Tab-separated table of C-alpha atoms in Angstrom:
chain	number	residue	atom	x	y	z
A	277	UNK	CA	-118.000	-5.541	50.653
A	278	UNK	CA	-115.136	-5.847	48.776
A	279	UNK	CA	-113.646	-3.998	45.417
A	280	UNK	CA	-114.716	-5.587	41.584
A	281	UNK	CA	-112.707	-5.147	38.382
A	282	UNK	CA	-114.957	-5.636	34.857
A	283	UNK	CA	-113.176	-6.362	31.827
A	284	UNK	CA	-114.304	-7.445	28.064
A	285	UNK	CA	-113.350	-10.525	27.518
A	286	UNK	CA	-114.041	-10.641	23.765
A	287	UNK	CA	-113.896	-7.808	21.309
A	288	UNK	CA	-115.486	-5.670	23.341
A	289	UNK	CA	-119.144	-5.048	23.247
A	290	UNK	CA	-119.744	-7.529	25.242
A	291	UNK	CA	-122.323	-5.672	27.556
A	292	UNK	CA	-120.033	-3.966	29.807
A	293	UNK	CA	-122.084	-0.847	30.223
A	294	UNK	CA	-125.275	-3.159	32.178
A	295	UNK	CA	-123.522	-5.001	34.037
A	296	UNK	CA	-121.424	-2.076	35.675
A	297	UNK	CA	-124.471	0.098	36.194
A	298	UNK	CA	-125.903	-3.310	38.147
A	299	UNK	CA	-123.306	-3.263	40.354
A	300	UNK	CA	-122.376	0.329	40.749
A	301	UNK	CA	-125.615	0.877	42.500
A	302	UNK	CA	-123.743	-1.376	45.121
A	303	UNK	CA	-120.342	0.783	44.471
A	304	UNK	CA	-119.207	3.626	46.363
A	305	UNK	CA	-116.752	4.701	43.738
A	306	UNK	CA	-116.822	3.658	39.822
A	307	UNK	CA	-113.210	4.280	38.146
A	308	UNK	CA	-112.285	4.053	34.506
A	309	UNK	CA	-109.047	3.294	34.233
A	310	UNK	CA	-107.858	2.951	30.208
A	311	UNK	CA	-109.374	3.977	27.113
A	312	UNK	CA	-111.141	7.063	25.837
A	313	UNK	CA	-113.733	8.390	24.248
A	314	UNK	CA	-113.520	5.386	21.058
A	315	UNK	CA	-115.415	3.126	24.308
A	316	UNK	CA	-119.081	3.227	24.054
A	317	UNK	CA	-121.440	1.817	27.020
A	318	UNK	CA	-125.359	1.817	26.854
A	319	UNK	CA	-127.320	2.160	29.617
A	320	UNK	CA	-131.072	1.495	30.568
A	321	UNK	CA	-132.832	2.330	33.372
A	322	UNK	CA	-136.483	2.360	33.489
A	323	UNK	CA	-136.643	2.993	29.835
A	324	UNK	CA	-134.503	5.385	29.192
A	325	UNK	CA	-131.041	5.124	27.498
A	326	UNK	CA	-127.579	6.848	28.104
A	327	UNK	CA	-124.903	6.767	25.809
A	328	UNK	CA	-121.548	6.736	27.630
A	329	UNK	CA	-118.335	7.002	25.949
A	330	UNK	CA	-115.709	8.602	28.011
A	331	UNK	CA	-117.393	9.475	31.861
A	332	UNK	CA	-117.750	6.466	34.003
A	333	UNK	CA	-120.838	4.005	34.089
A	334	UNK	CA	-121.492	5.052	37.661
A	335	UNK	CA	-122.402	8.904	37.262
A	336	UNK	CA	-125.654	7.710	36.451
A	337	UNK	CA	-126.413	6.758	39.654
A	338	UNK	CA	-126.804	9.553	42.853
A	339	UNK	CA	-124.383	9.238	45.577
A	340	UNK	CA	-121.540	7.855	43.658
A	341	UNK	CA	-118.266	9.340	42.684
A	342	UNK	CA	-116.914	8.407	39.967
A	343	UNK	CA	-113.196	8.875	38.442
A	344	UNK	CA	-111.707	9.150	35.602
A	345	UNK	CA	-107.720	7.048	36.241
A	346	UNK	CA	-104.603	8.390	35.041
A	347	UNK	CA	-104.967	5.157	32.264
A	348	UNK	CA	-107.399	6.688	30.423
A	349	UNK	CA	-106.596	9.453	27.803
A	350	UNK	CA	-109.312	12.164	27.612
A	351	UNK	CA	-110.349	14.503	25.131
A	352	UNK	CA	-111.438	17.475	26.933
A	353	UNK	CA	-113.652	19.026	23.923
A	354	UNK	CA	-115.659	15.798	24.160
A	355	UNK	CA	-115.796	15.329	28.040
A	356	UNK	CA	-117.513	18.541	28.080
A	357	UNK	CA	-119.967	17.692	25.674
A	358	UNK	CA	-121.182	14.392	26.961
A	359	UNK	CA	-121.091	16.363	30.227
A	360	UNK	CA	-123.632	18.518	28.589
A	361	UNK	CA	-125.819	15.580	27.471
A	362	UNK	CA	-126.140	13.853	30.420
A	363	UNK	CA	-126.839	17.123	32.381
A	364	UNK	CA	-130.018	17.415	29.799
A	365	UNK	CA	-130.529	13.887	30.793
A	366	UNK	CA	-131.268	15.253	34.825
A	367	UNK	CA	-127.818	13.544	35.686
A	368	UNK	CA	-125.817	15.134	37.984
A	369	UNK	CA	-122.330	15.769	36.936
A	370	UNK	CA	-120.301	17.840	39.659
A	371	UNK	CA	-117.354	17.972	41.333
A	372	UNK	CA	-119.272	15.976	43.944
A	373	UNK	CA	-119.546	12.940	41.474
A	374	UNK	CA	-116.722	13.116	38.847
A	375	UNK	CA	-112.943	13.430	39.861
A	376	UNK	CA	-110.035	13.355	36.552
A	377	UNK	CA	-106.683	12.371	37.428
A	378	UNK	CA	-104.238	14.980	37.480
A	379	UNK	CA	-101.745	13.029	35.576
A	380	UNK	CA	-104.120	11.718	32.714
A	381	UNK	CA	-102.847	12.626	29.182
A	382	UNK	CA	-105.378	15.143	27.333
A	383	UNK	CA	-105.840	14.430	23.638
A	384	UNK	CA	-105.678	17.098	21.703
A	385	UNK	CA	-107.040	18.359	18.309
A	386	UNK	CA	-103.412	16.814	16.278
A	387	UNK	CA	-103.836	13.654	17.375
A	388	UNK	CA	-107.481	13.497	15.997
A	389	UNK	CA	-105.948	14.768	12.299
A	390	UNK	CA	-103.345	12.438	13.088
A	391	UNK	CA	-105.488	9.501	13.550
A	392	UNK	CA	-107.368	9.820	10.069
A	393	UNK	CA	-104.791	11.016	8.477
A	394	UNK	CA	-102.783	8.187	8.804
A	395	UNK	CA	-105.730	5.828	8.589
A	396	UNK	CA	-106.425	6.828	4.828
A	397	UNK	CA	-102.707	6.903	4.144
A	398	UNK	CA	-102.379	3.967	4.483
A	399	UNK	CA	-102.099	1.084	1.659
A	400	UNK	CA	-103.582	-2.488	2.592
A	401	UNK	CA	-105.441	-3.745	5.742
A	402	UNK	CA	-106.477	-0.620	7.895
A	403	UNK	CA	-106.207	-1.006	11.746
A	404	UNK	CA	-110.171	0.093	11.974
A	405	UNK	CA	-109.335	3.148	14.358
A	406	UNK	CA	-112.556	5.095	15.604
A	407	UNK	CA	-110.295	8.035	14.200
A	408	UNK	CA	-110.656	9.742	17.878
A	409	UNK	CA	-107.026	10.636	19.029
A	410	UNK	CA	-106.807	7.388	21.408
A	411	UNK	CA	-103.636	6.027	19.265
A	412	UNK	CA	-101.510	9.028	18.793
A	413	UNK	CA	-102.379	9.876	22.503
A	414	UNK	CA	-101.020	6.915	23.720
A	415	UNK	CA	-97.773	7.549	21.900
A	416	UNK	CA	-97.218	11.259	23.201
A	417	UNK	CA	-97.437	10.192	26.640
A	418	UNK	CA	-95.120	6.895	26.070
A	419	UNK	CA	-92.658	9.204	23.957
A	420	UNK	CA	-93.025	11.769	26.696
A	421	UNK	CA	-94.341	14.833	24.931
A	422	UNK	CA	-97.765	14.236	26.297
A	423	UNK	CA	-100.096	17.342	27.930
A	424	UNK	CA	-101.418	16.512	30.937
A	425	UNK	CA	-104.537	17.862	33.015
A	426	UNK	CA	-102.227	19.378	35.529
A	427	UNK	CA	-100.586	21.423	32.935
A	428	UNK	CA	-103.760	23.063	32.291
A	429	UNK	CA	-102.572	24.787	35.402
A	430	UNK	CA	-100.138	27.351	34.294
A	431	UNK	CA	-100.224	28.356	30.464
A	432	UNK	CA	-96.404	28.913	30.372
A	433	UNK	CA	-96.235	25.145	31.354
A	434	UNK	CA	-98.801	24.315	28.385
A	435	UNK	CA	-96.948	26.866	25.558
A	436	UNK	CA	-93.478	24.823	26.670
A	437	UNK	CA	-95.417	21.246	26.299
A	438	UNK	CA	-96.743	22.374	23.052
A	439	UNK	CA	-93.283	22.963	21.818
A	440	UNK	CA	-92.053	19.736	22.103
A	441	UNK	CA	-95.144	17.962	20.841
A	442	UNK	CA	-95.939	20.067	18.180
A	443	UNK	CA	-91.966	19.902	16.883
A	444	UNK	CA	-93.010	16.169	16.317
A	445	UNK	CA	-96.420	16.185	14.939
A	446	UNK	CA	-95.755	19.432	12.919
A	447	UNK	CA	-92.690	17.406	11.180
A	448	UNK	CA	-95.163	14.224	10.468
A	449	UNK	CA	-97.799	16.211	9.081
A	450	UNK	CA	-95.246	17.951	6.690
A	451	UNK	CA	-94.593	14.404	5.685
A	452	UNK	CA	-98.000	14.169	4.976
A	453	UNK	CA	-98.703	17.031	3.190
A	454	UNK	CA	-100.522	19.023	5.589
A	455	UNK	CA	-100.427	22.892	6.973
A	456	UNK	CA	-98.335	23.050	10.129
A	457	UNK	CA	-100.481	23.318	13.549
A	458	UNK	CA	-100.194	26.653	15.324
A	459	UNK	CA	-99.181	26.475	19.289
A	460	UNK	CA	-100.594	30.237	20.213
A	461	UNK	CA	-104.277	28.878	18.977
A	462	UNK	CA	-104.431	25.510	20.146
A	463	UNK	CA	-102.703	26.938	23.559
A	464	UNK	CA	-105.701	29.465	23.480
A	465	UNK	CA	-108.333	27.394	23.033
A	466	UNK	CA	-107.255	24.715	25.702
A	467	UNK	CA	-106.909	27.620	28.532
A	468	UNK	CA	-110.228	28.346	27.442
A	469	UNK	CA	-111.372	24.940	28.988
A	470	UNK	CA	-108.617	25.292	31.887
A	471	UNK	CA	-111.218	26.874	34.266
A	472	UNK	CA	-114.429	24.171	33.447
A	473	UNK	CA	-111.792	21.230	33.133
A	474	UNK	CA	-109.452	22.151	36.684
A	475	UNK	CA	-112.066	22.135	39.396
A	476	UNK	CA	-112.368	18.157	38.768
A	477	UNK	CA	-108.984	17.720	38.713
A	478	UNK	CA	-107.583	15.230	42.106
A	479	UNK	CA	-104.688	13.340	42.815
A	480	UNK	CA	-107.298	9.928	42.367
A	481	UNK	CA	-104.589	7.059	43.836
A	482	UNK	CA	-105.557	9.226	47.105
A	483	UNK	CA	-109.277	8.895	46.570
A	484	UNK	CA	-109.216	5.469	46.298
A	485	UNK	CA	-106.651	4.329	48.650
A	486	UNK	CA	-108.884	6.902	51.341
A	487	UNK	CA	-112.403	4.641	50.457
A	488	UNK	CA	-110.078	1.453	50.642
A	489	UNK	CA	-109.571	2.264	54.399
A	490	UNK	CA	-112.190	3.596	54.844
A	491	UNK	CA	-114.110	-0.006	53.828
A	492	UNK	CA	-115.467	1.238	51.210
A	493	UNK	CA	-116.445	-0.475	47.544
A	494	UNK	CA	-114.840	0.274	44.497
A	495	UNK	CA	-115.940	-0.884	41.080
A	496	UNK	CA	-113.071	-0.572	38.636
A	497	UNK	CA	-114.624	0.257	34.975
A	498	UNK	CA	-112.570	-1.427	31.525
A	499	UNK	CA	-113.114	-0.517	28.167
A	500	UNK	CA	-112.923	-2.516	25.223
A	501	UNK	CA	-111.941	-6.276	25.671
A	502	UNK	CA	-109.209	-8.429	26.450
A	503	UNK	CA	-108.861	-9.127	22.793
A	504	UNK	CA	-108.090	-5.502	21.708
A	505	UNK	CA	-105.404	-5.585	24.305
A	506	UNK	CA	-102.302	-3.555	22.676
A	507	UNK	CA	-99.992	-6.582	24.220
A	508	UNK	CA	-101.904	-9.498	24.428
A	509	UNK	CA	-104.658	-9.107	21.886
A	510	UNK	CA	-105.127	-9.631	17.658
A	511	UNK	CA	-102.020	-7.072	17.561
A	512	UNK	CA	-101.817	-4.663	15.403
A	513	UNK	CA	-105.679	-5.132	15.248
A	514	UNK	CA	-105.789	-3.546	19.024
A	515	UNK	CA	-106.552	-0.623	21.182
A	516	UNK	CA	-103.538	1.466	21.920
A	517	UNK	CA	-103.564	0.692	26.003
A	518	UNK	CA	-103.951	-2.419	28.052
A	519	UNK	CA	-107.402	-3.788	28.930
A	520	UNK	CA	-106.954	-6.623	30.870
A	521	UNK	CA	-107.560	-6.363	34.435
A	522	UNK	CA	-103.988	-5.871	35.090
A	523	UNK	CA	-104.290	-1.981	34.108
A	524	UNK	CA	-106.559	-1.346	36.747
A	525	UNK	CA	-103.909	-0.978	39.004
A	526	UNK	CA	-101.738	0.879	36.942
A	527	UNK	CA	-104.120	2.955	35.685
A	528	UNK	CA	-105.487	4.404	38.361
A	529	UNK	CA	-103.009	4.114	41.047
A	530	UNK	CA	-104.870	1.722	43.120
A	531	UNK	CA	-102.576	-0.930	44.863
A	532	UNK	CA	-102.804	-4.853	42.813
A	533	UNK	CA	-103.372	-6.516	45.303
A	534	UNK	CA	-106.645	-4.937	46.717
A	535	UNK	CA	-108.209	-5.276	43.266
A	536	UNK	CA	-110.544	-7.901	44.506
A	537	UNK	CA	-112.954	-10.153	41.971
A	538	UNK	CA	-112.271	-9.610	37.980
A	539	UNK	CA	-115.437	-10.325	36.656
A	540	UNK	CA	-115.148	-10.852	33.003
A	541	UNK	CA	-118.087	-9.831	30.566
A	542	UNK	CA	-118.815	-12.009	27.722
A	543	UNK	CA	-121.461	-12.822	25.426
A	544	UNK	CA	-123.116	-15.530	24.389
A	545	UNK	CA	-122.038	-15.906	20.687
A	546	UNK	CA	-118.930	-13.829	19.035
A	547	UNK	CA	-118.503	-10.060	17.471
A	548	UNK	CA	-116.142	-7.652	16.533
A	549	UNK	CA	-115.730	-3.838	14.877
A	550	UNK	CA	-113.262	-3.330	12.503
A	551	UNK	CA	-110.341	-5.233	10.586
A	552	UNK	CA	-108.625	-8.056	12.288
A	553	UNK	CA	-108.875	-11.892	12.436
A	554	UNK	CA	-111.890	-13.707	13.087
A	555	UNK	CA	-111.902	-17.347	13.089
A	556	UNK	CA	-115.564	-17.949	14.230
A	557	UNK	CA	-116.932	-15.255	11.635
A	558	UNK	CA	-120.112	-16.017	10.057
A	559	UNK	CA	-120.490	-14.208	7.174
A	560	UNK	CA	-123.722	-16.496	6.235
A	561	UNK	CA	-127.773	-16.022	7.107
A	562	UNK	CA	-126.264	-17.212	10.834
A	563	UNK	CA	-124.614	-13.781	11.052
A	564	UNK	CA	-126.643	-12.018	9.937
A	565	UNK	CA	-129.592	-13.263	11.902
A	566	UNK	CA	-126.976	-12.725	15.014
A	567	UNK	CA	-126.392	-9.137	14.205
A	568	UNK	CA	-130.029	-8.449	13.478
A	569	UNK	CA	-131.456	-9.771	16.650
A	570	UNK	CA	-129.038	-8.709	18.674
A	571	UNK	CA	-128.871	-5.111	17.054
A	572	UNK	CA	-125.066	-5.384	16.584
A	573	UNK	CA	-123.722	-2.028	16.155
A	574	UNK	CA	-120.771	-0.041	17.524
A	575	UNK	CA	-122.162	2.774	20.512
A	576	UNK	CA	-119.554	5.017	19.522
A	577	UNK	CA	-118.895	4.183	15.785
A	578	UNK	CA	-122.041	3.483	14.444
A	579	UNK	CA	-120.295	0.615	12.657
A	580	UNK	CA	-122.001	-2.752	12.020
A	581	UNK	CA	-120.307	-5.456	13.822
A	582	UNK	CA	-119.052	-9.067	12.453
A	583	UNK	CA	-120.418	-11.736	13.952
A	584	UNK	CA	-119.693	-15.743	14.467
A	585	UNK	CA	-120.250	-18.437	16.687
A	586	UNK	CA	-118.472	-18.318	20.595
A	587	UNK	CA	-115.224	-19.191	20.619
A	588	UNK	CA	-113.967	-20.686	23.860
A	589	UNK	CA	-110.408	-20.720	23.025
A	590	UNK	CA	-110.461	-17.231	22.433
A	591	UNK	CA	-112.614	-17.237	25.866
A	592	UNK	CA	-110.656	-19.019	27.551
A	593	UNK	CA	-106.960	-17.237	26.775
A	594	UNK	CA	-108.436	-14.037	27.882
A	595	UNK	CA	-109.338	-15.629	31.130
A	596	UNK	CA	-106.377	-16.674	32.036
A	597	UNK	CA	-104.034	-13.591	30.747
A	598	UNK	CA	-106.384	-11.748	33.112
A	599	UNK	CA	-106.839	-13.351	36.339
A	600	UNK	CA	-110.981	-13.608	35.685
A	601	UNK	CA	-112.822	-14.914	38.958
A	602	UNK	CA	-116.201	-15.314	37.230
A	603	UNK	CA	-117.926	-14.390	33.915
A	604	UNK	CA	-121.123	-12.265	33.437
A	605	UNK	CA	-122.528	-14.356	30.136
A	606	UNK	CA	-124.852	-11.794	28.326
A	607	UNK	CA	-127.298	-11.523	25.363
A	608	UNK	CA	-128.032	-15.162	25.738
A	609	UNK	CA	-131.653	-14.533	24.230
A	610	UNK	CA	-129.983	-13.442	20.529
A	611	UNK	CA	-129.694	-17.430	20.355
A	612	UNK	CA	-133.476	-17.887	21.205
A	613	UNK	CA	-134.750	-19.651	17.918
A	614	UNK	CA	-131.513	-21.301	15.835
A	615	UNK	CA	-132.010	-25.008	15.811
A	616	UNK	CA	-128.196	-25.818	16.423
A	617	UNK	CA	-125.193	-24.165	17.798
A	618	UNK	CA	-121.679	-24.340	17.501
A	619	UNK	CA	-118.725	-23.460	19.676
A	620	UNK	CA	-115.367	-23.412	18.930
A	621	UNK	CA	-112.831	-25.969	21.135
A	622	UNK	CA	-109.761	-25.642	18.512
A	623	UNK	CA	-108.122	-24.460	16.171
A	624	UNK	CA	-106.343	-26.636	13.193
A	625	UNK	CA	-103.172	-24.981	12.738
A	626	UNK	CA	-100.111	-26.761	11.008
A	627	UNK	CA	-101.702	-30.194	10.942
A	628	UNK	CA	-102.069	-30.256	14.190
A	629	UNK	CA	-105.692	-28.971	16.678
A	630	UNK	CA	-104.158	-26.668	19.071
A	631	UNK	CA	-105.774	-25.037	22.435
A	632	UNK	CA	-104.283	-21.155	21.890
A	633	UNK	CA	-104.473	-18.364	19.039
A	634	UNK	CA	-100.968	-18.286	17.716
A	635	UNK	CA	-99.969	-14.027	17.574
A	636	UNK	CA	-98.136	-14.328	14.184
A	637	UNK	CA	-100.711	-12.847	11.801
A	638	UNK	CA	-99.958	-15.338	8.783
A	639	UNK	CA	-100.500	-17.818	11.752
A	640	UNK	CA	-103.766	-16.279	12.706
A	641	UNK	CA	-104.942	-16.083	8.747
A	642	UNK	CA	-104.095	-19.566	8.694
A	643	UNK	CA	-105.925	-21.899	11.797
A	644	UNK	CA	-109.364	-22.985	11.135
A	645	UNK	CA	-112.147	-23.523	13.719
A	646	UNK	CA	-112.618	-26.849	15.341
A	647	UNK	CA	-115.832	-27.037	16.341
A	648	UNK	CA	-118.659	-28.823	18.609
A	649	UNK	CA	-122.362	-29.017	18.181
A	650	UNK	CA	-125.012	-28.496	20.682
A	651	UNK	CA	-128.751	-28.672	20.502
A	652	UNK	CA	-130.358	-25.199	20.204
A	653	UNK	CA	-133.989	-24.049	21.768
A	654	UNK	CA	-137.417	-22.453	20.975
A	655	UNK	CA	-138.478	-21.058	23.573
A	656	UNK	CA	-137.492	-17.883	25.024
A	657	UNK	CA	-134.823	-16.332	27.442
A	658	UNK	CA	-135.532	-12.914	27.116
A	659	UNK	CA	-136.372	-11.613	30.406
A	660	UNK	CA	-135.497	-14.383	32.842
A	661	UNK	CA	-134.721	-13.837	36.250
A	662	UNK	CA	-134.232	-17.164	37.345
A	663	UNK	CA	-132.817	-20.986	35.972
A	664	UNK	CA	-136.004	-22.342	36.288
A	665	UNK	CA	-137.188	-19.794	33.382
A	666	UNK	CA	-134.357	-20.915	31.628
A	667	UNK	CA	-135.277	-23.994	28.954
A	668	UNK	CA	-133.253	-27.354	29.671
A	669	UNK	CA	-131.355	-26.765	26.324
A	670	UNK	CA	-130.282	-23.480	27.105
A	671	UNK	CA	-128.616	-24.455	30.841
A	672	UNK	CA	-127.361	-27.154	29.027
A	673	UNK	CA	-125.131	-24.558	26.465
A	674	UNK	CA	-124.394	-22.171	30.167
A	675	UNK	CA	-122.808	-25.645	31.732
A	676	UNK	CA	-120.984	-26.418	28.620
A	677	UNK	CA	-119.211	-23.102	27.681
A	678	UNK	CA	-118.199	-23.103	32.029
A	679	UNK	CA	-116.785	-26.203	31.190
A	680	UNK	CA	-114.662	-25.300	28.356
A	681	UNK	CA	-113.380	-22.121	29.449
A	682	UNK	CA	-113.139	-23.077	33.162
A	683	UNK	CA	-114.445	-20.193	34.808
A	684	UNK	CA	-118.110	-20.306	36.335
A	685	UNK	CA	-120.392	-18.084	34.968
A	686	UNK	CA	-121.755	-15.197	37.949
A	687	UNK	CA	-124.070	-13.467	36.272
A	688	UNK	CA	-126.344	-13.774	33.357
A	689	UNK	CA	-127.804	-11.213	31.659
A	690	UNK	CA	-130.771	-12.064	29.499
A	691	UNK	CA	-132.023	-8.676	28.228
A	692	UNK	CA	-130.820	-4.894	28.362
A	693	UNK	CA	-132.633	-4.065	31.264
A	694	UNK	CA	-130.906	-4.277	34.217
A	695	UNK	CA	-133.596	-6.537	36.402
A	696	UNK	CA	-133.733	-9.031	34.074
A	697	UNK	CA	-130.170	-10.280	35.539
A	698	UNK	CA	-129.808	-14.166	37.118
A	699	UNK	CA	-127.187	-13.244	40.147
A	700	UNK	CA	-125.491	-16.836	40.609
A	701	UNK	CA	-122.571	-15.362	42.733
A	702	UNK	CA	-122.366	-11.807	44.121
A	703	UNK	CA	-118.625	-10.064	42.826
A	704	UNK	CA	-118.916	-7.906	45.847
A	705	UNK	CA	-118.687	-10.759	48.244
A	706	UNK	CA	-115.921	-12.639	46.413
């Protein structure tokens, strides 16, 4: 058995949440390792759903640990409320099944204000933020004034990191127009948590290097998608942290070149939550047919999400910026029904059909879908477990989108439950 990394390779939502509770059943250990609570997985098991945001996929599922990498930013307030849930849900949720990195950055209740505030401040195209913290966390613990679960250790320690964050953010919300934040109440209500929060706190790098040598199987757990990556993605239309596979490593502590298979999760057609470019957006009957059967909306935001034809460019860049082995190719049965289909092989762009989103925005405005027609089918996919219940037209599309974005597809997922799942190649076994 070896160790799997799953990554969006979209704009998120690509079906993540499944796929990882398929193979975590496999897992030993299930590790987040970027992101926050602005990720949203669903989960079904027998009929009944859980809504995931910040805890890992795996604590679900007895007999797993699951962790919580030094990548991921975590609001504690919230952590302790979809503890709660879940709890009410007859999951387990101990200090036998979660670990949080000592070094992860905590969000706290400025960078929340922070994150709306500047959202409606500002004039033009907003960046679509889930208004959670996640961006203003990010930038504490890059500009070094971050608070950290360790600190929750010693309150002098927390009253002296407060200082130096709250002489920036108190300065920006002045700016602002906004009442100062006090350190003595926000220091007393996060040593109120210090006690539920601290007993789950572990240096994780050791965790998983131990189950490494020990042989054991780690499933490493992305958020978002490749295309909300803050570096390589529709910047500034992004995430604030990395989520290609790369950040696995780095954000949990876990040594590259054990990662194993990257098994990138896509879907079958194109959508996306919030501002940002677009270029196989169909905002026609075809998108909205695509968002109604396939009951598009954000898990976290509520938000409906855009949606468009699949883009294999787009595909196919995020493949290769993030070392994928394989693809699991879900909600193929949302196409069940349209006549034709289109993917996108190009992009016109300066007179010329190039192979590659261009990151200037004016540049990304500006390119136009090139696109190729394939036959569509009437019968159904929902629920198949195998090719042969697959109609000819359908395998045809699977063959064709391998081919253009040169990966082979692993698994396909053809409804939310996790048994109705064609296994092609096991990620476990490389």
């Amino acid at each position: 058995m070896g160790n799997v990394v799953v990554v969006g390779t979209q704009w998120g939502d690509e079906g993540k949440g499944k796929i990882v509770d398929l193979l975590s059943e496999r897992a030993d250990v299930v590790a987040r390792f970027q992101g926050g609570h602005n990720a949203g997985h669903t989960l079904v098991i027998d009929g009944k759903v859980y809504k995931l945001s910040l805890l890992p996929s795996g604590i679900v599922r007895g007999g797993k640990v699951s962790v919580i990498g030094n990548g991921v930013v975590v609001d504690p307030w919230a952590l302790l409320k979809e503890m709660e849930i879940l709890r009410n849900q007859d999951v387990v949720v101990n200090t036998d099944t979660l670990q949080i990195a000592a070094n992860a950055t905590l969000i706290m209740p400025y960078h929340r204000e922070l994150d709306a505030l500047r959202e409606d401040a500002t004039k033009g195209v907003k960046i679509g933020t889930t208004r959670r913290g996640i961006g203003p966390a990010y930038e504490d613990k890059v500009g070094r004034r971050a608070i950290r679960v360790c600190d929750l250790q010693s309150r002098k320690i927390v009253e002296a990191r407060l200082e130096v964050a709250l002489t920036h953010h108190n300065a920006l919300r002045k700016g602002l127009g906004c009442e100062a934040f006090d350190a003595k109440t926000i220091a007393d209500e996060l040593m109120e948590l210090a006690d539920v929060i601290l007993p789950y706190m572990k240096n994780v790098w050791r965790t998983l290097d131990d189950a490494s040598n020990e042989g054991k199987s780690i499933l490493f757990e992305g958020a978002q998608g490749a295309l909300l990556d803050v570096d390589h993605g529709t910047y500034p239309f992004v995430t604030s942290s990395n989520t290609i596979a790369g950040q696995a490593a780095g954000g949990t502590g876990f040594a590259p070149g054990n990662l194993g298979y990257v098994l990138g999760i896509t879907k079958a057609y194109t959508t996306r939550v919030g501002s940002g470019p677009f270029p196989t957006e169909q905002e026609n009957e075809i998108g909205q047919f695509l968002g109604e059967k396939g009951h598009d909306f954000g898990v976290v935001t509520g938000r409906k999400r855009r949606c468009g034809w699949f883009d294999a460019v787009l595909v196919r860049q995020s493949l290769k910026i993030g070392g994928v082995t394989g693809i699991a190719l879900t909600k193929l049965d949302v196409l069940d029904g349209l006549e034709e289909l289109k993917v996108c092989i190009g992009y016109k762009h300066d007179g010329e059909v190039v192979d590659y989103l261009p990151y200037g925005m004016e540049d990304q405005a500006a390119i136009e879908p090139v696109y190729e027609t394939l036959e569509g089918w009437s019968e159904t996919t929902y629920g198949a477990r195998s090719w042969a219940d697959l109609p000819a037209k359908a395998v045809k599309y699977i063959r064709r989108i391998e081919e253009l974005i040169g990966v082979p597809v692993a698994l396909l997922s053809t409804s939310p439950e996790r048994e109705d799942t064609i296994v092609v190649r096991d990620p476990f076994k490389g």
